[in-house]
């Protein structure tokens, strides 16, 4: 399996973990009764839970691009050490993005986000 496809596997694992983290923070902040019910009633959540929810939404916005690039590189056999580095950079930046966003520290989240985009850019180059 190519490094890009390996990181695609890791990306799916991260998606599952991220969704579980988000659901846990969100549901715990709203109460167990609400979490186990139909959740019809809107309840506000604390800032950390809201940040984790926004981080998950952002992950879901960039994940399709990573999936497409990893698959295109595998199918075309154009993967290189640089594209493998790009996949690794994208993945680890996305891992770092979760606590960076949850912490609320200025600039840290943005650095992780830009690093993930740099990883995607490294993956695009041989496909152009």
PDB file of C-alpha atoms in Angstrom:
ATOM      1  CA  UNK A   1       0.000   0.000   0.000  1.00  0.00           C
ATOM      2  CA  UNK A   2       1.279   3.477  -0.842  1.00  0.00           C
ATOM      3  CA  UNK A   3       2.107   5.951   1.945  1.00  0.00           C
ATOM      4  CA  UNK A   4      -0.750   8.176   0.723  1.00  0.00           C
ATOM      5  CA  UNK A   5      -3.251   5.313   1.087  1.00  0.00           C
ATOM      6  CA  UNK A   6      -1.830   4.471   4.501  1.00  0.00           C
ATOM      7  CA  UNK A   7      -2.484   8.047   5.583  1.00  0.00           C
ATOM      8  CA  UNK A   8      -5.955   7.797   4.055  1.00  0.00           C
ATOM      9  CA  UNK A   9      -6.599   4.861   6.388  1.00  0.00           C
ATOM     10  CA  UNK A  10      -5.323   6.960   9.290  1.00  0.00           C
ATOM     11  CA  UNK A  11      -7.571   9.819   8.149  1.00  0.00           C
ATOM     12  CA  UNK A  12     -10.641   7.586   8.473  1.00  0.00           C
ATOM     13  CA  UNK A  13      -9.524   6.547  11.967  1.00  0.00           C
ATOM     14  CA  UNK A  14      -9.044  10.225  12.826  1.00  0.00           C
ATOM     15  CA  UNK A  15     -12.536  10.986  11.515  1.00  0.00           C
ATOM     16  CA  UNK A  16     -14.032   8.372  13.832  1.00  0.00           C
ATOM     17  CA  UNK A  17     -11.988   9.585  16.804  1.00  0.00           C
ATOM     18  CA  UNK A  18     -12.796  13.230  16.070  1.00  0.00           C
ATOM     19  CA  UNK A  19     -16.526  12.501  15.806  1.00  0.00           C
ATOM     20  CA  UNK A  20     -16.432  10.609  19.124  1.00  0.00           C
ATOM     21  CA  UNK A  21     -14.524  13.421  20.828  1.00  0.00           C
ATOM     22  CA  UNK A  22     -16.961  16.012  19.483  1.00  0.00           C
ATOM     23  CA  UNK A  23     -20.019  13.987  20.489  1.00  0.00           C
ATOM     24  CA  UNK A  24     -18.626  13.371  23.964  1.00  0.00           C
ATOM     25  CA  UNK A  25     -17.863  17.033  24.643  1.00  0.00           C
ATOM     26  CA  UNK A  26     -21.165  18.168  23.151  1.00  0.00           C
ATOM     27  CA  UNK A  27     -23.364  15.577  24.832  1.00  0.00           C
ATOM     28  CA  UNK A  28     -21.719  15.886  28.233  1.00  0.00           C
ATOM     29  CA  UNK A  29     -22.219  19.634  28.185  1.00  0.00           C
ATOM     30  CA  UNK A  30     -25.917  19.275  27.366  1.00  0.00           C
ATOM     31  CA  UNK A  31     -26.760  16.479  29.783  1.00  0.00           C
ATOM     32  CA  UNK A  32     -27.151  12.730  29.456  1.00  0.00           C
ATOM     33  CA  UNK A  33     -30.962  12.921  29.224  1.00  0.00           C
ATOM     34  CA  UNK A  34     -30.729  15.260  26.254  1.00  0.00           C
ATOM     35  CA  UNK A  35     -28.001  13.180  24.595  1.00  0.00           C
ATOM     36  CA  UNK A  36     -30.040   9.967  24.849  1.00  0.00           C
ATOM     37  CA  UNK A  37     -33.278  11.619  23.717  1.00  0.00           C
ATOM     38  CA  UNK A  38     -34.429  12.953  20.340  1.00  0.00           C
ATOM     39  CA  UNK A  39     -32.403  16.176  20.815  1.00  0.00           C
ATOM     40  CA  UNK A  40     -35.283  18.307  19.530  1.00  0.00           C
ATOM     41  CA  UNK A  41     -34.630  21.075  22.024  1.00  0.00           C
ATOM     42  CA  UNK A  42     -31.704  23.394  21.216  1.00  0.00           C
ATOM     43  CA  UNK A  43     -29.148  23.660  23.996  1.00  0.00           C
ATOM     44  CA  UNK A  44     -26.094  25.864  23.977  1.00  0.00           C
ATOM     45  CA  UNK A  45     -22.753  24.272  24.619  1.00  0.00           C
ATOM     46  CA  UNK A  46     -19.614  25.624  26.246  1.00  0.00           C
ATOM     47  CA  UNK A  47     -16.961  27.266  24.057  1.00  0.00           C
ATOM     48  CA  UNK A  48     -14.614  24.238  24.015  1.00  0.00           C
ATOM     49  CA  UNK A  49     -17.372  21.895  22.816  1.00  0.00           C
ATOM     50  CA  UNK A  50     -18.378  24.435  20.153  1.00  0.00           C
ATOM     51  CA  UNK A  51     -14.756  24.770  18.989  1.00  0.00           C
ATOM     52  CA  UNK A  52     -14.392  21.000  18.683  1.00  0.00           C
ATOM     53  CA  UNK A  53     -17.600  20.919  16.649  1.00  0.00           C
ATOM     54  CA  UNK A  54     -16.262  23.627  14.308  1.00  0.00           C
ATOM     55  CA  UNK A  55     -12.943  21.767  14.040  1.00  0.00           C
ATOM     56  CA  UNK A  56     -14.827  18.635  12.945  1.00  0.00           C
ATOM     57  CA  UNK A  57     -16.744  20.649  10.351  1.00  0.00           C
ATOM     58  CA  UNK A  58     -13.453  22.027   9.043  1.00  0.00           C
ATOM     59  CA  UNK A  59     -11.971  18.518   8.901  1.00  0.00           C
ATOM     60  CA  UNK A  60     -14.932  17.359   6.848  1.00  0.00           C
ATOM     61  CA  UNK A  61     -14.356  20.258   4.433  1.00  0.00           C
ATOM     62  CA  UNK A  62     -10.751  19.263   3.666  1.00  0.00           C
ATOM     63  CA  UNK A  63     -11.084  15.470   3.904  1.00  0.00           C
ATOM     64  CA  UNK A  64     -12.616  15.051   0.402  1.00  0.00           C
ATOM     65  CA  UNK A  65      -9.638  16.820  -1.186  1.00  0.00           C
ATOM     66  CA  UNK A  66      -7.231  14.553   0.668  1.00  0.00           C
ATOM     67  CA  UNK A  67      -9.207  11.450  -0.323  1.00  0.00           C
ATOM     68  CA  UNK A  68      -9.225  12.513  -3.977  1.00  0.00           C
ATOM     69  CA  UNK A  69      -5.507  13.266  -4.018  1.00  0.00           C
ATOM     70  CA  UNK A  70      -4.525  10.036  -2.263  1.00  0.00           C
ATOM     71  CA  UNK A  71      -6.620   7.990  -4.676  1.00  0.00           C
ATOM     72  CA  UNK A  72      -5.403   9.868  -7.765  1.00  0.00           C
ATOM     73  CA  UNK A  73      -1.786   9.370  -6.719  1.00  0.00           C
ATOM     74  CA  UNK A  74      -2.393   5.658  -6.150  1.00  0.00           C
ATOM     75  CA  UNK A  75      -4.210   5.134  -9.453  1.00  0.00           C
ATOM     76  CA  UNK A  76      -1.727   7.110 -11.548  1.00  0.00           C
ATOM     77  CA  UNK A  77       1.275   5.745  -9.626  1.00  0.00           C
ATOM     78  CA  UNK A  78       2.659   9.284  -9.451  1.00  0.00           C
ATOM     79  CA  UNK A  79       3.349   9.134  -5.730  1.00  0.00           C
ATOM     80  CA  UNK A  80       6.795  10.299  -4.660  1.00  0.00           C
ATOM     81  CA  UNK A  81       8.613  10.948  -1.418  1.00  0.00           C
ATOM     82  CA  UNK A  82       7.277  14.494  -1.666  1.00  0.00           C
ATOM     83  CA  UNK A  83       3.644  13.389  -1.997  1.00  0.00           C
ATOM     84  CA  UNK A  84       4.157  10.967   0.903  1.00  0.00           C
ATOM     85  CA  UNK A  85       5.522  13.879   2.932  1.00  0.00           C
ATOM     86  CA  UNK A  86       2.478  15.932   1.892  1.00  0.00           C
ATOM     87  CA  UNK A  87       0.112  13.201   3.082  1.00  0.00           C
ATOM     88  CA  UNK A  88       1.953  12.945   6.386  1.00  0.00           C
ATOM     89  CA  UNK A  89       1.989  16.721   6.799  1.00  0.00           C
ATOM     90  CA  UNK A  90      -1.745  16.966   6.067  1.00  0.00           C
ATOM     91  CA  UNK A  91      -2.573  14.164   8.506  1.00  0.00           C
ATOM     92  CA  UNK A  92      -0.424  15.307  11.419  1.00  0.00           C
ATOM     93  CA  UNK A  93      -1.491  18.932  10.957  1.00  0.00           C
ATOM     94  CA  UNK A  94      -5.118  17.764  11.144  1.00  0.00           C
ATOM     95  CA  UNK A  95      -4.329  15.838  14.334  1.00  0.00           C
ATOM     96  CA  UNK A  96      -2.729  18.977  15.797  1.00  0.00           C
ATOM     97  CA  UNK A  97      -5.675  21.111  14.642  1.00  0.00           C
ATOM     98  CA  UNK A  98      -8.100  19.514  17.108  1.00  0.00           C
ATOM     99  CA  UNK A  99      -6.359  20.502  20.367  1.00  0.00           C
ATOM    100  CA  UNK A 100      -5.108  23.721  18.771  1.00  0.00           C
ATOM    101  CA  UNK A 101      -8.666  24.807  17.993  1.00  0.00           C
ATOM    102  CA  UNK A 102     -10.092  23.484  21.267  1.00  0.00           C
ATOM    103  CA  UNK A 103      -7.506  25.425  23.288  1.00  0.00           C
ATOM    104  CA  UNK A 104      -8.542  28.731  21.770  1.00  0.00           C
ATOM    105  CA  UNK A 105      -4.923  29.911  21.601  1.00  0.00           C
ATOM    106  CA  UNK A 106      -4.530  32.600  18.957  1.00  0.00           C
ATOM    107  CA  UNK A 107      -2.535  31.698  15.844  1.00  0.00           C
ATOM    108  CA  UNK A 108      -1.951  28.016  16.771  1.00  0.00           C
ATOM    109  CA  UNK A 109      -5.077  26.804  14.965  1.00  0.00           C
ATOM    110  CA  UNK A 110      -4.205  28.855  11.886  1.00  0.00           C
ATOM    111  CA  UNK A 111      -0.675  27.439  11.737  1.00  0.00           C
ATOM    112  CA  UNK A 112      -2.027  23.881  11.832  1.00  0.00           C
ATOM    113  CA  UNK A 113      -4.594  24.730   9.150  1.00  0.00           C
ATOM    114  CA  UNK A 114      -2.005  26.288   6.826  1.00  0.00           C
ATOM    115  CA  UNK A 115       0.310  23.309   7.383  1.00  0.00           C
ATOM    116  CA  UNK A 116      -2.475  20.945   6.313  1.00  0.00           C
ATOM    117  CA  UNK A 117      -3.013  22.992   3.145  1.00  0.00           C
ATOM    118  CA  UNK A 118       0.720  22.858   2.447  1.00  0.00           C
ATOM    119  CA  UNK A 119       0.473  19.080   2.674  1.00  0.00           C
ATOM    120  CA  UNK A 120      -2.305  19.049   0.091  1.00  0.00           C
ATOM    121  CA  UNK A 121      -0.243  21.315  -2.163  1.00  0.00           C
ATOM    122  CA  UNK A 122       2.695  18.890  -2.001  1.00  0.00           C
ATOM    123  CA  UNK A 123       0.360  16.117  -3.088  1.00  0.00           C
ATOM    124  CA  UNK A 124      -1.010  18.115  -6.036  1.00  0.00           C
ATOM    125  CA  UNK A 125       2.305  18.982  -7.699  1.00  0.00           C
ATOM    126  CA  UNK A 126       2.968  15.708  -9.590  1.00  0.00           C
ATOM    127  CA  UNK A 127      -0.628  15.629 -10.809  1.00  0.00           C
ATOM    128  CA  UNK A 128      -0.306  18.947 -12.657  1.00  0.00           C
TER     129      UNK A 128
END
